XYZ file of C-alpha atoms in Angstrom:
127
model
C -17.336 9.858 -10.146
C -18.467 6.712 -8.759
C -16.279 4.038 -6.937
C -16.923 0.515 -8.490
C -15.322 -2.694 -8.034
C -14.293 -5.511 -10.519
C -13.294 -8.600 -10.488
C -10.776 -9.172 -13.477
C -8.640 -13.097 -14.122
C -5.700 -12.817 -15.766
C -4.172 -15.557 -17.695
C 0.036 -15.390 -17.519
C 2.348 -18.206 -18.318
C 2.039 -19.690 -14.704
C -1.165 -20.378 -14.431
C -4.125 -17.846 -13.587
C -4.948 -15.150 -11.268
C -8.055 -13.485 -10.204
C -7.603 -9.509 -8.532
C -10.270 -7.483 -7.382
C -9.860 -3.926 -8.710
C -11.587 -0.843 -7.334
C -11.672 1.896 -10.011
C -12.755 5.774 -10.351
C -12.738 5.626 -14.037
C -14.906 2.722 -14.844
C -14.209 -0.761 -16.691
C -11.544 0.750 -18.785
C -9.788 2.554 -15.848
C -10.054 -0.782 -13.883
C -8.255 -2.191 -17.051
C -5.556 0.429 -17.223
C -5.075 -0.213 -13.711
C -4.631 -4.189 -13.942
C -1.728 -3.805 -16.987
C -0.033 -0.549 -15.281
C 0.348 -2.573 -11.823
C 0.682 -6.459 -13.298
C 2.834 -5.198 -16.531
C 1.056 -7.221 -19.127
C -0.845 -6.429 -22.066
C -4.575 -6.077 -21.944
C -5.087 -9.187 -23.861
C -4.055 -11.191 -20.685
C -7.473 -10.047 -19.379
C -9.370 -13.536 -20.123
C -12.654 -11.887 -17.864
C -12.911 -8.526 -16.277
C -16.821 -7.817 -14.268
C -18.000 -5.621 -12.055
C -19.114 -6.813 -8.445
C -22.012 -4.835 -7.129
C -21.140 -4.724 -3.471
C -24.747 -4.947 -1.696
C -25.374 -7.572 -3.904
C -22.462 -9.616 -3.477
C -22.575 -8.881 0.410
C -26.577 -10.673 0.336
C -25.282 -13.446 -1.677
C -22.267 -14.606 0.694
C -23.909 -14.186 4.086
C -25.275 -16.815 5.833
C -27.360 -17.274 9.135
C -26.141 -20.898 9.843
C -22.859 -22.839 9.441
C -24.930 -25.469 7.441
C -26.199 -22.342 4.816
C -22.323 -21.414 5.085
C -21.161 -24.609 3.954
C -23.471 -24.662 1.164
C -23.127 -21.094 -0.060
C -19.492 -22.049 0.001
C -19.629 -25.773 -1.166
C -21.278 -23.967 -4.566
C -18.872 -21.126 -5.373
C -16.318 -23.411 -4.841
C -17.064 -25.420 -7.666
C -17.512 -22.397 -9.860
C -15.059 -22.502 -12.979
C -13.775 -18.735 -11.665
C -13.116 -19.864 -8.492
C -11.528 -23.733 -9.674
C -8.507 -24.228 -7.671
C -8.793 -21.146 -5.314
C -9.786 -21.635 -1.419
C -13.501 -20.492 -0.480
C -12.872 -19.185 2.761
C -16.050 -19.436 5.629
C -15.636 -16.638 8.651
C -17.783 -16.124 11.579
C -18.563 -11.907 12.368
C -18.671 -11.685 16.237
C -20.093 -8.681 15.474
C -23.156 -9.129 13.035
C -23.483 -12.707 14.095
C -23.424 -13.844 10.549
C -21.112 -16.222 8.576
C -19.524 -14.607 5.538
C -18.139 -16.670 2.491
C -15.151 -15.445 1.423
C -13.722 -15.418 -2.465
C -10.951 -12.437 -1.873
C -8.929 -13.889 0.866
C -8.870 -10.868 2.711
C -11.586 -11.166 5.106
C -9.194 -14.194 6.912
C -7.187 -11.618 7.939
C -9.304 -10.026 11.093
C -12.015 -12.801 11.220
C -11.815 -16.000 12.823
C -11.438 -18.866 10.080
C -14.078 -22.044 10.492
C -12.980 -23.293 6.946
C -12.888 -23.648 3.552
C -14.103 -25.374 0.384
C -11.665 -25.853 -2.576
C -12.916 -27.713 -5.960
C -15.779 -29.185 -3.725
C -13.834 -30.836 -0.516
C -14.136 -29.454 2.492
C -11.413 -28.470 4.973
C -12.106 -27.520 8.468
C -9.596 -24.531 9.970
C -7.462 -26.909 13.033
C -8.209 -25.436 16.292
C -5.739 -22.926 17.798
C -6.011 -23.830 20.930
């Protein structure tokens, strides 16, 4: 058994949502998972595909703030991501800047900003 991760959209009748699923049992067990927790019926699935992690790591990480903005600037204006905040976070730890398309990095990173359809947004200061 190997643990993989997808990245599935679902289309409902308010709009569309994107989850990231891990799964034990594979694309189909991802997909079992998805209309078990959401409750709808597998056709709502409009994409479902898996995310190899050391790949996806590579592709968001960036040395600079100006490589950042870029990486960000493009995934942003991905039709997956259309309407969804591209989140930029700074790693005290591995001095690297990490784009973010799951929203769950903002959590326990500090926030420099985002990208959303192409614009921009700095994070306001908290001091």
């Amino acid at each position: 058994m190997t643990k993989e991760t997808y990245k599935a959209t679902l289309k409902h009748d308010t709009g569309t949502v994107t989850l990231t699923v891990v799964s034990l049992s594979g694309k189909q067990g991802a997909i079992q998972q998805i209309t078990t927790a959401e409750g709808c019926p597998e056709c709502a699935i409009a994409d479902i595909v898996q995310i190899d992690k050391n790949t996806r790591q590579d592709e968001m990480k960036a040395k600079t703030i100006e490589e950042a903005k870029s990486l960000a600037k493009g995934k942003s204006l991905e039709k997956q991501y259309k309407a969804e905040a591209i989140y930029i976070i700074y790693c005290n730890r591995t001095k690297y800047f990490y784009i973010d398309t799951d929203s769950l990095i903002r959590l326990w990173e500090q926030l420099i900003g985002y990208y959303e359809n192409g614009t921009y947004t700095a994070e306001k200061s908290q001091s």
